[in-house]
Amino acid sequence: MTAGATPSQTLGPFFTDALVDPGLARATASPDAEAEPMRLEGRVLDADGSGVDDALVELWRADPDHPDVTGDGHGWARSATDAEGGYRFWLPRPRPLPHPSAREQAPHVVVLVLARGILDVLLTRAYPVEEPTVPDDPVLRRVPAERRGTLLAVRDGEVDDVPRYRFDVRLQGPGETVFFAL
Amino acid sequence: MNRPSGRRDPATFPPYLHPPYASTVARSPREELVALEATISERSGPRLSGRLPEDADLTRNAGTAGEAIGERIIVTGRVVDAAGTPVPHTLVEVWQANAAGRYIHQRDDHAAPLDPNFVGIGRCHTDADGVYRFTTIRPGAYPWRNHPNAWRPAHIHLSVFGPTIASRLVTQMYFPGDPLHALDPILSAVPAGARQRLVARYDHDVTVPEWALGYRFDVVLAGPGATPPDPGTTP
């Protein structure tokens, strides 16, 4: 048996130059994958609905063709929030994914949120959808029905011919985003 | 597990809501977290060695010809997963204040000097045995406004990826023997039984004669492993 797990701590406010480079906001796909692009944008909001201007948001897009670890940074992106709490990503549109139940998971990405005042990485999911309709998905079915909508990234036009999907993260308060424990 | 727990083992990880650390009050979820069985999304993760190159000597990476001022130290350790297996080729990022307790950041107005030869940023990738190693200077303590006369103990921030996105860890490494530990609401947010795991150990075998003092800080990642479950055994 090994030593116990290492506890987490906050990211703190002083991470910017260390962790953020504008080029990191763009996720790539492995060369053999289809790569129709999309944008994922939104704001991180606190209990008062104020934008969190010192958060770090990371995205993970699992690849069904590379189920273990994906090489060369594919599928991952990172964005610091701006003065309004806004973040934005470019990514290859996610694909349906397998699930242990043998039901397919609807296309989604994992979203991680870190900031001053957040003592462990917050983990949620964004499901890009054309209309605000909850897709059939084995993970969404575990979420209380009235909260499933917080995990939808709803289509919001396009920018430079790239479809845009909006996903706000509410840390607390009305419409609090569903965060996962695992 | 109901609030105010965290998302991982409450005997190890701090809760999201920890009022002595004031910034948690408006930034902690209050609804119950939803238990999630790890799927391919949580059992995979990025490999970033090709995207973020190594830059592991913080005493000489400011882009000047000069060397950072401070007590030169080596910080090294092994990154292992929950089963104790070394995690090779994973990204470890660090950032820290300078020897005077000052960050290069627009929001740090602490009346302490900047060091033109120190930016306080480093990156490295664990080797085949899961070992990382940085050369840096010992950071200073610094004041903050959480409560009257609040000071952060000297610390180095670490960001570790690990085998899966669910094992992602952001933490802080502290130095042994610091009287500020017991007064710090961020370190004290960690359950008492696990707090000491965030304190590095002085290791004379790491110390390089005539050069730098050595500290060891091993990282044990929680979270599901990278091996997908056998669908045939999942209920």
Tab-separated table of C-alpha atoms in Angstrom, chain B:
chain	number	residue	atom	x	y	z
B	1	MET	CA	-21.968	13.138	0.412
B	2	ASN	CA	-23.729	16.392	1.178
B	3	ARG	CA	-22.211	19.867	1.365
B	4	PRO	CA	-19.838	21.214	2.401
B	5	SER	CA	-17.739	18.314	1.166
B	6	GLY	CA	-15.354	18.298	-1.755
B	7	ARG	CA	-15.587	16.017	-4.750
B	8	ARG	CA	-12.999	13.525	-3.522
B	9	ASP	CA	-12.156	11.665	-0.310
B	10	PRO	CA	-13.098	14.054	2.546
B	11	ALA	CA	-10.344	12.578	4.735
B	12	THR	CA	-7.754	13.919	2.270
B	13	PHE	CA	-9.237	16.764	0.214
B	14	PRO	CA	-10.448	20.124	1.512
B	15	PRO	CA	-14.153	20.963	1.313
B	16	TYR	CA	-15.166	23.554	-1.264
B	17	LEU	CA	-16.653	25.763	1.443
B	18	HIS	CA	-14.098	26.736	4.092
B	19	PRO	CA	-15.201	30.104	5.535
B	20	PRO	CA	-11.853	30.968	7.200
B	21	TYR	CA	-10.589	31.239	3.604
B	22	ALA	CA	-12.932	34.053	2.620
B	23	SER	CA	-12.769	33.569	-1.144
B	24	THR	CA	-14.481	30.185	-0.841
B	25	VAL	CA	-17.745	31.695	0.391
B	26	ALA	CA	-19.070	32.956	-2.958
B	27	ARG	CA	-17.206	30.428	-5.098
B	28	SER	CA	-18.165	27.084	-3.555
B	29	PRO	CA	-21.025	24.982	-4.926
B	30	ARG	CA	-23.867	24.479	-2.454
B	31	GLU	CA	-25.828	21.841	-4.332
B	32	GLU	CA	-24.863	18.225	-3.885
B	33	LEU	CA	-22.226	17.031	-6.297
B	34	VAL	CA	-23.485	14.284	-8.607
B	35	ALA	CA	-21.634	10.985	-8.258
B	36	LEU	CA	-20.231	9.959	-11.615
B	37	GLU	CA	-18.998	6.554	-12.674
B	38	ALA	CA	-15.833	7.233	-14.644
B	39	THR	CA	-16.293	6.744	-18.379
B	40	ILE	CA	-13.859	7.139	-21.252
B	41	SER	CA	-14.107	10.901	-20.727
B	42	GLU	CA	-12.740	10.672	-17.196
B	43	ARG	CA	-10.422	7.701	-17.784
B	44	SER	CA	-8.396	9.406	-20.484
B	45	GLY	CA	-6.359	12.574	-20.516
B	46	PRO	CA	-3.904	14.648	-22.502
B	47	ARG	CA	-0.210	14.006	-22.941
B	48	LEU	CA	1.370	17.426	-23.184
B	49	SER	CA	5.077	16.751	-23.575
B	50	GLY	CA	4.995	17.813	-27.211
B	51	ARG	CA	2.996	20.942	-26.574
B	52	LEU	CA	4.600	22.494	-23.486
B	53	PRO	CA	8.382	22.122	-23.496
B	54	GLU	CA	10.496	21.616	-20.404
B	55	ASP	CA	11.740	24.740	-18.606
B	56	ALA	CA	12.831	23.508	-15.205
B	57	ASP	CA	15.521	25.916	-13.963
B	58	LEU	CA	13.743	28.914	-12.447
B	59	THR	CA	17.031	30.501	-11.380
B	60	ARG	CA	17.987	31.156	-15.020
B	61	ASN	CA	14.833	31.292	-17.136
B	62	ALA	CA	13.973	35.019	-16.930
B	63	GLY	CA	15.447	35.749	-20.333
B	64	THR	CA	18.254	37.773	-18.813
B	65	ALA	CA	21.849	36.748	-18.479
B	66	GLY	CA	21.514	36.964	-14.716
B	67	GLU	CA	20.665	34.545	-11.987
B	68	ALA	CA	17.811	34.832	-9.478
B	69	ILE	CA	18.616	36.058	-5.980
B	70	GLY	CA	17.763	33.768	-3.097
B	71	GLU	CA	18.616	30.513	-1.419
B	72	ARG	CA	19.056	28.077	-4.315
B	73	ILE	CA	17.098	24.859	-3.861
B	74	ILE	CA	16.261	21.686	-5.755
B	75	VAL	CA	12.711	20.381	-5.535
B	76	THR	CA	12.226	16.820	-6.709
B	77	GLY	CA	9.845	13.954	-6.187
B	78	ARG	CA	7.985	11.116	-7.766
B	79	VAL	CA	4.466	11.306	-9.186
B	80	VAL	CA	2.544	8.065	-8.612
B	81	ASP	CA	-1.081	7.092	-9.155
B	82	ALA	CA	-3.484	5.835	-6.514
B	83	ALA	CA	-2.024	2.315	-6.822
B	84	GLY	CA	1.521	3.569	-6.307
B	85	THR	CA	2.512	3.138	-9.945
B	86	PRO	CA	4.865	5.842	-11.230
B	87	VAL	CA	3.294	8.218	-13.750
B	88	PRO	CA	5.847	8.774	-16.524
B	89	HIS	CA	5.979	11.696	-18.960
B	90	THR	CA	3.308	13.780	-17.275
B	91	LEU	CA	3.391	17.567	-17.097
B	92	VAL	CA	4.265	19.296	-13.815
B	93	GLU	CA	3.940	23.104	-13.796
B	94	VAL	CA	5.146	25.318	-10.937
B	95	TRP	CA	4.838	28.983	-10.050
B	96	GLN	CA	5.975	30.853	-6.976
B	97	ALA	CA	6.865	34.199	-5.378
B	98	ASN	CA	10.452	35.403	-5.403
B	99	ALA	CA	12.776	35.303	-2.392
B	100	ALA	CA	11.194	38.518	-1.080
B	101	GLY	CA	7.656	37.147	-1.295
B	102	ARG	CA	6.639	39.019	-4.458
B	103	TYR	CA	5.025	37.704	-7.634
B	104	ILE	CA	5.349	39.310	-11.043
B	105	HIS	CA	1.615	39.937	-11.361
B	106	GLN	CA	-0.452	43.084	-11.789
B	107	ARG	CA	-2.498	42.228	-8.697
B	108	ASP	CA	0.476	41.734	-6.397
B	109	ASP	CA	1.183	45.118	-4.814
B	110	HIS	CA	3.095	43.788	-1.811
B	111	ALA	CA	5.800	46.357	-0.966
B	112	ALA	CA	8.664	43.966	-1.627
B	113	PRO	CA	11.195	44.137	-4.446
B	114	LEU	CA	10.905	42.351	-7.754
B	115	ASP	CA	13.919	40.424	-8.968
B	116	PRO	CA	14.640	41.168	-12.637
B	117	ASN	CA	16.230	37.729	-12.963
B	118	PHE	CA	13.287	35.757	-11.592
B	119	VAL	CA	9.878	35.175	-13.174
B	120	GLY	CA	8.827	32.332	-10.882
B	121	ILE	CA	7.534	30.003	-13.592
B	122	GLY	CA	8.685	26.502	-14.522
B	123	ARG	CA	7.600	23.332	-16.288
B	124	CYS	CA	8.920	19.833	-16.429
B	125	HIS	CA	7.837	16.369	-17.479
B	126	THR	CA	8.286	13.363	-15.262
B	127	ASP	CA	10.830	10.845	-16.509
B	128	ALA	CA	10.226	7.142	-17.146
B	129	ASP	CA	10.191	6.536	-13.360
B	130	GLY	CA	7.717	9.327	-12.630
B	131	VAL	CA	10.404	11.653	-11.252
B	132	TYR	CA	10.299	15.435	-11.721
B	133	ARG	CA	13.006	17.918	-10.695
B	134	PHE	CA	13.183	21.712	-10.544
B	135	THR	CA	15.976	24.093	-9.632
B	136	THR	CA	14.673	27.308	-8.075
B	137	ILE	CA	15.081	29.627	-5.099
B	138	ARG	CA	13.229	29.348	-1.834
B	139	PRO	CA	10.191	31.665	-2.026
B	140	GLY	CA	9.408	34.223	0.661
B	141	ALA	CA	6.254	34.499	2.754
B	142	TYR	CA	3.921	37.352	1.826
B	143	PRO	CA	0.931	39.203	3.282
B	144	TRP	CA	-2.616	38.915	1.943
B	145	ARG	CA	-5.915	40.484	2.909
B	146	ASN	CA	-7.939	37.467	3.989
B	147	HIS	CA	-7.952	38.617	7.636
B	148	PRO	CA	-5.929	41.093	9.767
B	149	ASN	CA	-2.187	40.458	9.659
B	150	ALA	CA	-2.617	37.477	7.329
B	151	TRP	CA	0.548	35.978	5.831
B	152	ARG	CA	0.892	33.072	3.442
B	153	PRO	CA	3.586	30.615	4.480
B	154	ALA	CA	6.308	30.135	1.876
B	155	HIS	CA	4.969	27.799	-0.817
B	156	ILE	CA	5.388	26.641	-4.392
B	157	HIS	CA	2.262	26.068	-6.514
B	158	LEU	CA	2.193	22.791	-8.457
B	159	SER	CA	-0.116	21.695	-11.262
B	160	VAL	CA	0.021	17.996	-12.150
B	161	PHE	CA	-1.914	16.159	-14.874
B	162	GLY	CA	-1.446	12.453	-14.172
B	163	PRO	CA	-2.853	9.460	-16.017
B	164	THR	CA	-6.423	10.740	-16.489
B	165	ILE	CA	-8.214	14.074	-16.514
B	166	ALA	CA	-9.946	13.027	-13.280
B	167	SER	CA	-6.565	12.704	-11.557
B	168	ARG	CA	-5.755	16.357	-12.309
B	169	LEU	CA	-4.255	17.978	-9.200
B	170	VAL	CA	-3.432	21.575	-8.372
B	171	THR	CA	-1.781	21.968	-5.007
B	172	GLN	CA	0.843	23.859	-3.019
B	173	MET	CA	4.081	22.594	-1.506
B	174	TYR	CA	5.166	24.067	1.831
B	175	PHE	CA	8.523	24.049	3.633
B	176	PRO	CA	9.215	22.180	6.884
B	177	GLY	CA	9.306	24.016	10.187
B	178	ASP	CA	7.380	27.105	9.111
B	179	PRO	CA	5.495	28.717	12.053
B	180	LEU	CA	2.940	30.170	9.610
B	181	HIS	CA	1.491	26.747	8.749
B	182	ALA	CA	-0.862	26.673	11.726
B	183	LEU	CA	-2.084	30.201	10.956
B	184	ASP	CA	-2.846	29.652	7.264
B	185	PRO	CA	-6.515	29.074	6.378
B	186	ILE	CA	-5.636	27.603	2.973
B	187	LEU	CA	-3.351	24.869	4.323
B	188	SER	CA	-5.719	24.411	7.282
B	189	ALA	CA	-8.599	23.697	4.869
B	190	VAL	CA	-6.957	20.289	4.373
B	191	PRO	CA	-8.081	17.691	6.946
B	192	ALA	CA	-5.526	17.585	9.776
B	193	GLY	CA	-4.529	13.997	9.054
B	194	ALA	CA	-3.477	14.827	5.497
B	195	ARG	CA	-1.985	18.296	5.996
B	196	GLN	CA	1.579	17.108	6.518
B	197	ARG	CA	1.555	15.569	3.026
B	198	LEU	CA	1.827	19.098	1.631
B	199	VAL	CA	5.034	19.817	3.548
B	200	ALA	CA	8.189	18.937	1.625
B	201	ARG	CA	10.924	16.992	3.369
B	202	TYR	CA	14.482	18.265	3.536
B	203	ASP	CA	16.597	15.543	1.913
B	204	HIS	CA	20.335	15.765	2.324
B	205	ASP	CA	20.777	13.200	-0.432
B	206	VAL	CA	19.132	15.640	-2.845
B	207	THR	CA	21.301	18.513	-1.668
B	208	VAL	CA	24.126	19.179	-4.141
B	209	PRO	CA	27.405	20.027	-2.369
B	210	GLU	CA	28.582	23.604	-2.861
B	211	TRP	CA	25.430	24.333	-4.867
B	212	ALA	CA	21.846	23.893	-3.594
B	213	LEU	CA	19.712	22.501	-0.762
B	214	GLY	CA	17.421	19.621	-1.632
B	215	TYR	CA	13.737	19.115	-0.864
B	216	ARG	CA	11.654	16.068	-1.686
B	217	PHE	CA	7.949	16.358	-2.458
B	218	ASP	CA	6.265	13.207	-3.726
B	219	VAL	CA	2.827	13.452	-5.321
B	220	VAL	CA	0.231	10.694	-4.979
B	221	LEU	CA	-2.665	11.213	-7.386
B	222	ALA	CA	-6.195	10.179	-6.498
B	223	GLY	CA	-8.828	9.328	-9.063
B	224	PRO	CA	-9.699	6.489	-11.362
B	225	GLY	CA	-6.950	4.707	-13.210
B	226	ALA	CA	-6.439	4.837	-16.936
B	227	THR	CA	-7.496	1.265	-17.599
B	228	PRO	CA	-11.024	1.127	-18.956
B	229	PRO	CA	-13.330	-1.149	-16.960
B	230	ASP	CA	-14.375	-4.431	-18.497
B	231	PRO	CA	-17.892	-3.760	-19.780
B	232	GLY	CA	-18.775	-7.363	-19.073
B	233	THR	CA	-18.367	-6.908	-15.319
B	234	THR	CA	-20.149	-3.577	-15.008
B	235	PRO	CA	-23.662	-3.883	-13.619
